Amino acid sequence: MPLQLLTSEEDLRSSKMRVLRITTLGEAEELEMGRGEIATATRLKLRDLRVLDTKFMRSRMPIILPRQSALIVSLEHVKVIVMHNYVWVFDPWNPAARSMANSLRGRIETSYPHRSTPFEFLVLEETLDSVCDVLDRRLHTLSAAIATTLEAVNEDVNERNLARLLPLKNSLASFDVQVHEVRSAIQDLLENDEDLAAMYLTTKAMTGQPQEVTKHDEAEVLLEEYLKQVEEITNELRELHRNIEATEAVINIELSHTRNRIMRLDLILTTATFSVSLGAFGAGLFGMNLVSHMEDHPSAFYIVAGAFIA
């Protein structure tokens, strides 16, 4: 029996997605559209929308994709399609995405009509600012929890404090991976001149020609500013890792010292037990009701007792 596709192309085109469309004037409209309708409206291919659809694993990977008519941004809670005259915000039910959209509308309305920055860069700046703000808040929350736990562990190394440290260490490792992926998404874009030039959507819409590959200073400066912020977060995460490693080293030293004390005590007890057992062996041996002719010797008792005591 031939295998059947679980999801046909028609199903993918018709599957609905909730989006918030914001214009260059800051006007917003919440819509529920099929993937095919969104692809047609944004002049993108269906496969490009996979990075924005939470049903696909790829949507969890931070990425910034410049296309001919749009800029696709999927970073943490931010999933948007930026065009020269619209921005499509996906998952508007997400509180973080909704907050970013409201802040973006305020920035758009404030900058209009004396706007010197292209619309797409205005949106990109707001999205990157929102992502960095969320990462920074997560860092401070995690940092405070780790500092409190490390202080408790340094004061008293016990099972309860160590149990609190382990999940925090795992959370730190997971968060480190997230920050690294965001950093890589920005850095990969910075290293590609063609993609940087493709970000100038307003220029292409107004002139009908793409931006020259060598002229992308504004986009580069914008991305480098936020790359610097992400790298600062990365440096603070390294410091937290070092603090945990230093505390673990101290714990290992204390545990080694405790083990040595226990081994020394065990050795003393073993020696004492052997000595007592040896004396008991002698007493038992000579206490047996057997004739050995040593009992008639005048100094036998003192010789045997002295030997066992020595």
PDB file of C-alpha atoms in Angstrom, residues 21-209:
ATOM      1  CA  ARG A  21      -0.652  43.746  10.190  1.00  0.00           C
ATOM      2  CA  ILE A  22       0.780  47.185  10.963  1.00  0.00           C
ATOM      3  CA  THR A  23       1.083  49.916   8.333  1.00  0.00           C
ATOM      4  CA  THR A  24       3.682  52.658   7.958  1.00  0.00           C
ATOM      5  CA  LEU A  25       1.213  54.970   9.759  1.00  0.00           C
ATOM      6  CA  GLY A  26       0.995  52.705  12.788  1.00  0.00           C
ATOM      7  CA  GLU A  27      -2.507  51.436  11.980  1.00  0.00           C
ATOM      8  CA  ALA A  28      -3.011  47.835  13.086  1.00  0.00           C
ATOM      9  CA  GLU A  29      -5.410  45.133  11.937  1.00  0.00           C
ATOM     10  CA  GLU A  30      -5.592  41.608  13.360  1.00  0.00           C
ATOM     11  CA  LEU A  31      -6.263  38.972  10.718  1.00  0.00           C
ATOM     12  CA  GLU A  32      -6.620  35.221  10.397  1.00  0.00           C
ATOM     13  CA  MET A  33      -5.176  34.167   7.058  1.00  0.00           C
ATOM     14  CA  GLY A  34      -4.130  30.994   5.321  1.00  0.00           C
ATOM     15  CA  ARG A  35      -0.460  30.370   4.617  1.00  0.00           C
ATOM     16  CA  GLY A  36      -1.158  30.637   0.909  1.00  0.00           C
ATOM     17  CA  GLU A  37      -2.832  34.035   1.355  1.00  0.00           C
ATOM     18  CA  ILE A  38       0.104  35.313   3.396  1.00  0.00           C
ATOM     19  CA  ALA A  39       2.589  33.995   0.839  1.00  0.00           C
ATOM     20  CA  THR A  40       0.678  35.765  -1.945  1.00  0.00           C
ATOM     21  CA  ALA A  41       0.376  39.042  -0.028  1.00  0.00           C
ATOM     22  CA  THR A  42       4.060  39.106   0.900  1.00  0.00           C
ATOM     23  CA  ARG A  43       5.310  37.579  -2.366  1.00  0.00           C
ATOM     24  CA  LEU A  44       7.142  34.863  -0.447  1.00  0.00           C
ATOM     25  CA  LYS A  45       7.355  31.123  -0.973  1.00  0.00           C
ATOM     26  CA  LEU A  46       5.521  28.742   1.321  1.00  0.00           C
ATOM     27  CA  ARG A  47       8.777  27.255   2.577  1.00  0.00           C
ATOM     28  CA  ASP A  48       9.841  30.712   3.773  1.00  0.00           C
ATOM     29  CA  LEU A  49       6.893  30.757   6.169  1.00  0.00           C
ATOM     30  CA  ARG A  50       8.059  27.622   7.967  1.00  0.00           C
ATOM     31  CA  VAL A  51      10.415  29.667  10.129  1.00  0.00           C
ATOM     32  CA  LEU A  52       7.369  31.558  11.445  1.00  0.00           C
ATOM     33  CA  ASP A  53       5.013  28.627  11.969  1.00  0.00           C
ATOM     34  CA  THR A  54       5.291  27.106  15.454  1.00  0.00           C
ATOM     35  CA  LYS A  55       4.170  23.737  14.037  1.00  0.00           C
ATOM     36  CA  PHE A  56       7.628  23.338  12.510  1.00  0.00           C
ATOM     37  CA  MET A  57      10.801  22.732  14.499  1.00  0.00           C
ATOM     38  CA  ARG A  58      12.604  25.218  12.258  1.00  0.00           C
ATOM     39  CA  SER A  59      10.544  28.048  13.753  1.00  0.00           C
ATOM     40  CA  ARG A  60      12.478  27.623  17.007  1.00  0.00           C
ATOM     41  CA  MET A  61      15.795  28.460  15.367  1.00  0.00           C
ATOM     42  CA  PRO A  62      16.620  32.195  15.462  1.00  0.00           C
ATOM     43  CA  ILE A  63      17.097  33.489  11.933  1.00  0.00           C
ATOM     44  CA  ILE A  64      16.938  36.671   9.858  1.00  0.00           C
ATOM     45  CA  LEU A  65      16.150  36.011   6.183  1.00  0.00           C
ATOM     46  CA  PRO A  66      16.280  38.852   3.628  1.00  0.00           C
ATOM     47  CA  ARG A  67      14.164  38.132   0.558  1.00  0.00           C
ATOM     48  CA  GLN A  68      13.461  40.096  -2.605  1.00  0.00           C
ATOM     49  CA  SER A  69      10.309  41.751  -1.297  1.00  0.00           C
ATOM     50  CA  ALA A  70      10.460  41.181   2.452  1.00  0.00           C
ATOM     51  CA  LEU A  71      12.587  40.571   5.498  1.00  0.00           C
ATOM     52  CA  ILE A  72      11.730  37.536   7.648  1.00  0.00           C
ATOM     53  CA  VAL A  73      12.718  37.769  11.303  1.00  0.00           C
ATOM     54  CA  SER A  74      12.316  34.894  13.768  1.00  0.00           C
ATOM     55  CA  LEU A  75      14.100  35.659  17.038  1.00  0.00           C
ATOM     56  CA  GLU A  76      12.782  34.305  20.331  1.00  0.00           C
ATOM     57  CA  HIS A  77       9.213  35.658  20.725  1.00  0.00           C
ATOM     58  CA  VAL A  78       9.514  37.912  17.661  1.00  0.00           C
ATOM     59  CA  LYS A  79       8.210  36.420  14.428  1.00  0.00           C
ATOM     60  CA  VAL A  80       7.587  39.064  11.765  1.00  0.00           C
ATOM     61  CA  ILE A  81       7.591  39.668   8.034  1.00  0.00           C
ATOM     62  CA  VAL A  82       8.801  43.169   7.225  1.00  0.00           C
ATOM     63  CA  MET A  83       7.922  44.847   3.936  1.00  0.00           C
ATOM     64  CA  HIS A  84       8.535  48.414   2.799  1.00  0.00           C
ATOM     65  CA  ASN A  85       4.942  49.401   3.663  1.00  0.00           C
ATOM     66  CA  TYR A  86       3.710  46.741   6.133  1.00  0.00           C
ATOM     67  CA  VAL A  87       4.907  44.574   8.955  1.00  0.00           C
ATOM     68  CA  TRP A  88       3.181  41.280   9.720  1.00  0.00           C
ATOM     69  CA  VAL A  89       3.472  40.247  13.377  1.00  0.00           C
ATOM     70  CA  PHE A  90       2.798  36.552  13.975  1.00  0.00           C
ATOM     71  CA  ASP A  91       1.458  35.005  17.188  1.00  0.00           C
ATOM     72  CA  PRO A  92      -0.102  38.294  18.382  1.00  0.00           C
ATOM     73  CA  TRP A  93      -1.681  36.392  21.311  1.00  0.00           C
ATOM     74  CA  ASN A  94       1.805  36.034  22.802  1.00  0.00           C
ATOM     75  CA  PRO A  95       2.125  38.755  25.507  1.00  0.00           C
ATOM     76  CA  ALA A  96       5.760  39.475  24.580  1.00  0.00           C
ATOM     77  CA  ALA A  97       4.897  39.747  20.868  1.00  0.00           C
ATOM     78  CA  ARG A  98       1.881  41.950  21.669  1.00  0.00           C
ATOM     79  CA  SER A  99       4.050  44.223  23.821  1.00  0.00           C
ATOM     80  CA  MET A 100       6.598  44.512  21.004  1.00  0.00           C
ATOM     81  CA  ALA A 101       3.837  45.336  18.511  1.00  0.00           C
ATOM     82  CA  ASN A 102       2.408  48.069  20.749  1.00  0.00           C
ATOM     83  CA  SER A 103       5.860  49.574  21.249  1.00  0.00           C
ATOM     84  CA  LEU A 104       6.460  49.408  17.488  1.00  0.00           C
ATOM     85  CA  ARG A 105       3.216  51.235  16.771  1.00  0.00           C
ATOM     86  CA  GLY A 106       4.210  53.962  19.194  1.00  0.00           C
ATOM     87  CA  ARG A 107       7.608  54.332  17.539  1.00  0.00           C
ATOM     88  CA  ILE A 108       6.044  54.447  14.062  1.00  0.00           C
ATOM     89  CA  GLU A 109       3.505  57.087  15.068  1.00  0.00           C
ATOM     90  CA  THR A 110       6.182  59.188  16.775  1.00  0.00           C
ATOM     91  CA  SER A 111       8.504  59.123  13.773  1.00  0.00           C
ATOM     92  CA  TYR A 112       5.760  60.019  11.262  1.00  0.00           C
ATOM     93  CA  PRO A 113       5.784  62.192   9.134  1.00  0.00           C
ATOM     94  CA  HIS A 114       9.405  63.342   9.585  1.00  0.00           C
ATOM     95  CA  ARG A 115      10.850  59.867   9.282  1.00  0.00           C
ATOM     96  CA  SER A 116      14.472  59.670   8.163  1.00  0.00           C
ATOM     97  CA  THR A 117      14.981  55.970   8.848  1.00  0.00           C
ATOM     98  CA  PRO A 118      13.545  53.492   6.302  1.00  0.00           C
ATOM     99  CA  PHE A 119      10.461  51.702   7.594  1.00  0.00           C
ATOM    100  CA  GLU A 120      12.103  48.270   7.492  1.00  0.00           C
ATOM    101  CA  PHE A 121      15.014  49.437   9.667  1.00  0.00           C
ATOM    102  CA  LEU A 122      12.609  51.066  12.108  1.00  0.00           C
ATOM    103  CA  VAL A 123      10.824  47.729  12.511  1.00  0.00           C
ATOM    104  CA  LEU A 124      14.058  45.738  12.703  1.00  0.00           C
ATOM    105  CA  GLU A 125      15.414  48.056  15.388  1.00  0.00           C
ATOM    106  CA  GLU A 126      12.274  47.619  17.489  1.00  0.00           C
ATOM    107  CA  THR A 127      12.301  43.828  17.126  1.00  0.00           C
ATOM    108  CA  LEU A 128      15.979  43.553  18.056  1.00  0.00           C
ATOM    109  CA  ASP A 129      15.445  45.934  20.970  1.00  0.00           C
ATOM    110  CA  SER A 130      12.572  43.764  22.214  1.00  0.00           C
ATOM    111  CA  VAL A 131      14.614  40.565  21.890  1.00  0.00           C
ATOM    112  CA  CYS A 132      17.613  42.042  23.727  1.00  0.00           C
ATOM    113  CA  ASP A 133      15.327  43.394  26.457  1.00  0.00           C
ATOM    114  CA  VAL A 134      13.760  39.951  27.022  1.00  0.00           C
ATOM    115  CA  LEU A 135      17.183  38.267  27.064  1.00  0.00           C
ATOM    116  CA  ASP A 136      18.508  40.869  29.484  1.00  0.00           C
ATOM    117  CA  ARG A 137      15.572  40.387  31.871  1.00  0.00           C
ATOM    118  CA  ARG A 138      16.009  36.615  31.759  1.00  0.00           C
ATOM    119  CA  LEU A 139      19.699  37.063  32.516  1.00  0.00           C
ATOM    120  CA  HIS A 140      19.069  39.249  35.561  1.00  0.00           C
ATOM    121  CA  THR A 141      16.409  36.850  36.911  1.00  0.00           C
ATOM    122  CA  LEU A 142      18.691  33.837  36.467  1.00  0.00           C
ATOM    123  CA  SER A 143      21.724  35.721  37.796  1.00  0.00           C
ATOM    124  CA  ALA A 144      19.910  36.730  40.992  1.00  0.00           C
ATOM    125  CA  ALA A 145      18.710  33.157  41.597  1.00  0.00           C
ATOM    126  CA  ILE A 146      22.197  31.724  41.022  1.00  0.00           C
ATOM    127  CA  ALA A 147      23.855  34.331  43.286  1.00  0.00           C
ATOM    128  CA  THR A 148      21.421  33.527  46.119  1.00  0.00           C
ATOM    129  CA  THR A 149      21.939  29.781  45.747  1.00  0.00           C
ATOM    130  CA  LEU A 150      25.739  30.026  45.543  1.00  0.00           C
ATOM    131  CA  GLU A 151      25.778  32.130  48.699  1.00  0.00           C
ATOM    132  CA  ALA A 152      23.682  29.493  50.489  1.00  0.00           C
ATOM    133  CA  VAL A 153      25.952  26.699  49.235  1.00  0.00           C
ATOM    134  CA  ASN A 154      29.097  28.531  50.393  1.00  0.00           C
ATOM    135  CA  GLU A 155      27.599  28.963  53.846  1.00  0.00           C
ATOM    136  CA  ASP A 156      26.381  25.384  54.187  1.00  0.00           C
ATOM    137  CA  VAL A 157      27.087  22.533  51.783  1.00  0.00           C
ATOM    138  CA  ASN A 158      24.076  20.291  52.200  1.00  0.00           C
ATOM    139  CA  GLU A 159      21.827  18.191  50.006  1.00  0.00           C
ATOM    140  CA  ARG A 160      19.065  20.805  49.847  1.00  0.00           C
ATOM    141  CA  ASN A 161      21.317  23.614  48.602  1.00  0.00           C
ATOM    142  CA  LEU A 162      23.034  21.348  46.078  1.00  0.00           C
ATOM    143  CA  ALA A 163      19.619  20.215  44.784  1.00  0.00           C
ATOM    144  CA  ARG A 164      18.723  23.884  44.191  1.00  0.00           C
ATOM    145  CA  LEU A 165      21.955  24.500  42.269  1.00  0.00           C
ATOM    146  CA  LEU A 166      21.565  21.691  39.709  1.00  0.00           C
ATOM    147  CA  PRO A 167      18.371  22.940  37.952  1.00  0.00           C
ATOM    148  CA  LEU A 168      19.790  26.472  37.899  1.00  0.00           C
ATOM    149  CA  LYS A 169      22.920  25.164  36.224  1.00  0.00           C
ATOM    150  CA  ASN A 170      20.787  23.385  33.607  1.00  0.00           C
ATOM    151  CA  SER A 171      18.724  26.541  33.036  1.00  0.00           C
ATOM    152  CA  LEU A 172      21.915  28.535  32.571  1.00  0.00           C
ATOM    153  CA  ALA A 173      23.193  26.069  29.973  1.00  0.00           C
ATOM    154  CA  SER A 174      19.878  26.175  28.084  1.00  0.00           C
ATOM    155  CA  PHE A 175      19.774  29.974  28.172  1.00  0.00           C
ATOM    156  CA  ASP A 176      23.390  30.113  26.988  1.00  0.00           C
ATOM    157  CA  VAL A 177      22.406  28.095  23.905  1.00  0.00           C
ATOM    158  CA  GLN A 178      19.508  30.483  23.165  1.00  0.00           C
ATOM    159  CA  VAL A 179      21.723  33.552  23.398  1.00  0.00           C
ATOM    160  CA  HIS A 180      24.370  31.896  21.221  1.00  0.00           C
ATOM    161  CA  GLU A 181      21.766  31.147  18.532  1.00  0.00           C
ATOM    162  CA  VAL A 182      20.536  34.755  18.510  1.00  0.00           C
ATOM    163  CA  ARG A 183      24.138  35.961  18.286  1.00  0.00           C
ATOM    164  CA  SER A 184      24.824  33.575  15.387  1.00  0.00           C
ATOM    165  CA  ALA A 185      21.718  34.763  13.501  1.00  0.00           C
ATOM    166  CA  ILE A 186      22.871  38.395  13.666  1.00  0.00           C
ATOM    167  CA  GLN A 187      26.504  37.567  12.945  1.00  0.00           C
ATOM    168  CA  ASP A 188      25.662  35.391   9.926  1.00  0.00           C
ATOM    169  CA  LEU A 189      23.715  38.280   8.421  1.00  0.00           C
ATOM    170  CA  LEU A 190      26.563  40.719   9.067  1.00  0.00           C
ATOM    171  CA  GLU A 191      28.988  38.479   7.206  1.00  0.00           C
ATOM    172  CA  ASN A 192      26.895  38.423   4.015  1.00  0.00           C
ATOM    173  CA  ASP A 193      27.055  41.605   1.889  1.00  0.00           C
ATOM    174  CA  GLU A 194      24.303  40.460  -0.468  1.00  0.00           C
ATOM    175  CA  ASP A 195      21.863  39.864   2.393  1.00  0.00           C
ATOM    176  CA  LEU A 196      22.724  43.215   3.964  1.00  0.00           C
ATOM    177  CA  ALA A 197      22.008  44.998   0.678  1.00  0.00           C
ATOM    178  CA  ALA A 198      18.745  43.043   0.272  1.00  0.00           C
ATOM    179  CA  MET A 199      17.480  44.554   3.523  1.00  0.00           C
ATOM    180  CA  TYR A 200      16.935  47.937   1.815  1.00  0.00           C
ATOM    181  CA  LEU A 201      13.314  47.269   0.846  1.00  0.00           C
ATOM    182  CA  THR A 202      12.243  50.930   0.654  1.00  0.00           C
ATOM    183  CA  THR A 203      15.064  51.769  -1.731  1.00  0.00           C
ATOM    184  CA  LYS A 204      14.084  48.908  -4.018  1.00  0.00           C
ATOM    185  CA  ALA A 205      10.387  49.862  -3.904  1.00  0.00           C
ATOM    186  CA  MET A 206      11.107  53.522  -4.717  1.00  0.00           C
ATOM    187  CA  THR A 207      13.797  53.077  -7.394  1.00  0.00           C
ATOM    188  CA  GLY A 208      12.913  49.668  -8.769  1.00  0.00           C
ATOM    189  CA  GLN A 209      16.557  48.683  -8.304  1.00  0.00           C
TER     190      GLN A 209
END
